[in-house]
Short mmCIF file of C-alpha atoms in Angstrom, two decimals:
data_model
loop_
_atom_site.label_atom_id
_atom_site.label_comp_id
_atom_site.label_asym_id
_atom_site.label_seq_id
_atom_site.Cartn_x
_atom_site.Cartn_y
_atom_site.Cartn_z
CA MET A 1 0.00 0.00 0.00
CA VAL A 2 2.77 2.43 0.91
CA TRP A 3 4.65 1.65 -2.31
CA THR A 4 1.49 2.35 -4.33
CA VAL A 5 1.08 5.76 -2.68
CA VAL A 6 4.75 6.61 -3.30
CA ARG A 7 4.40 5.56 -6.94
CA ALA A 8 1.21 7.64 -7.20
CA LEU A 9 3.06 10.72 -5.95
CA ILE A 10 5.96 10.11 -8.35
CA TYR A 11 3.69 9.62 -11.36
CA GLY A 12 1.59 12.57 -10.22
CA LEU A 13 4.65 14.83 -10.16
CA VAL A 14 5.70 13.57 -13.59
CA GLY A 15 2.23 14.43 -14.91
CA LEU A 16 2.35 17.78 -13.11
CA ILE A 17 5.52 18.67 -15.01
CA CYS A 18 5.05 16.97 -18.39
CA LEU A 19 1.42 17.71 -19.28
CA PRO A 20 1.76 21.53 -19.02
CA ILE A 21 4.90 21.47 -21.18
CA ILE A 22 3.27 19.29 -23.83
CA THR A 23 0.06 21.33 -23.75
CA THR A 24 1.87 24.66 -24.04
CA LEU A 25 3.97 23.50 -26.99
CA LEU A 26 0.96 21.96 -28.72
CA VAL A 27 -1.16 25.11 -28.30
CA LEU A 28 1.70 27.30 -29.53
CA ALA A 29 2.22 25.13 -32.59
CA LEU A 30 -1.48 25.04 -33.42
CA ALA A 31 -1.90 28.78 -32.80
CA HIS A 32 0.96 29.66 -35.12
CA LEU A 33 -0.26 27.16 -37.68
CA PHE A 34 -3.90 28.28 -37.84
CA ASP A 35 -3.70 31.98 -36.88
CA PRO A 36 -1.50 34.04 -39.20
CA SER A 37 -1.52 37.02 -36.81
CA CYS A 38 0.31 35.07 -34.07
CA GLY A 39 3.89 36.21 -33.70
CA THR A 40 3.39 39.48 -35.56
CA PRO A 41 4.23 42.84 -33.95
CA GLY A 42 0.54 43.75 -33.64
CA ASP A 43 -0.21 40.60 -31.61
CA SER A 44 1.76 41.79 -28.52
CA GLY A 45 2.30 38.22 -27.30
CA GLY A 46 -1.38 37.35 -27.03
CA CYS A 47 -1.00 33.91 -28.57
CA GLU A 48 1.97 33.10 -26.37
CA MET A 49 0.22 34.23 -23.19
CA GLY A 50 -2.84 32.19 -24.10
CA ALA A 51 -0.66 29.11 -24.56
CA VAL A 52 1.03 29.67 -21.20
CA SER A 53 -2.33 30.13 -19.49
CA ILE A 54 -3.60 26.85 -20.89
CA GLY A 55 -0.36 25.16 -19.89
CA VAL A 56 -0.64 26.41 -16.31
CA LEU A 57 -4.24 25.24 -16.13
CA ALA A 58 -3.14 21.77 -17.29
CA ALA A 59 -0.92 21.23 -14.23
CA LEU A 60 -3.52 19.88 -11.81
CA PRO A 61 -5.18 17.58 -14.37
CA GLY A 62 -1.70 16.26 -15.16
CA PHE A 63 -1.16 15.42 -11.50
CA ALA A 64 -4.58 13.78 -11.28
CA LEU A 65 -3.92 11.70 -14.41
CA GLY A 66 -0.61 10.45 -13.01
CA VAL A 67 -2.20 9.45 -9.71
CA ALA A 68 -5.19 7.83 -11.44
CA LEU A 69 -2.90 5.87 -13.76
CA THR A 70 -0.94 4.50 -10.80
CA PHE A 71 -4.04 3.39 -8.91
CA PHE A 72 -5.49 1.85 -12.06
CA GLN A 73 -2.29 -0.15 -12.61
CA ALA A 74 -2.27 -1.31 -8.99
CA TRP A 75 -5.94 -2.30 -9.20
CA ARG A 76 -5.34 -4.23 -12.42
CA GLN A 77 -2.31 -6.06 -10.95
CA ARG A 78 -4.26 -6.91 -7.81
CA ARG A 79 -7.15 -8.19 -9.88
CA ARG A 80 -4.81 -10.43 -11.90
CA GLY A 81 -3.04 -11.58 -8.74
CA GLN A 82 0.39 -10.39 -9.91
CA GLY A 83 1.35 -8.12 -7.07
CA PRO A 84 0.50 -6.59 -3.73
CA GLY A 85 -1.53 -3.82 -5.39
CA LEU A 86 -3.62 -1.67 -3.11
#
């Protein structure tokens, strides 16, 4: 049980860091691809700030996904009888 909680925290922190980075880069790429005004002097960084805002908002869901993935793996292993699980 303790090992599952430790793994959940580790995977949660990985999700907390990785999902905002991926989301920010994806939004920036799509914004520059579909909006020709992004990156021009008249834009004043609006596209970039929108991408950062979405990236920051993706931090907590990233943590939750990491924790949920860990508990799902532990549940599945316990159900199959392959490990201590929960």
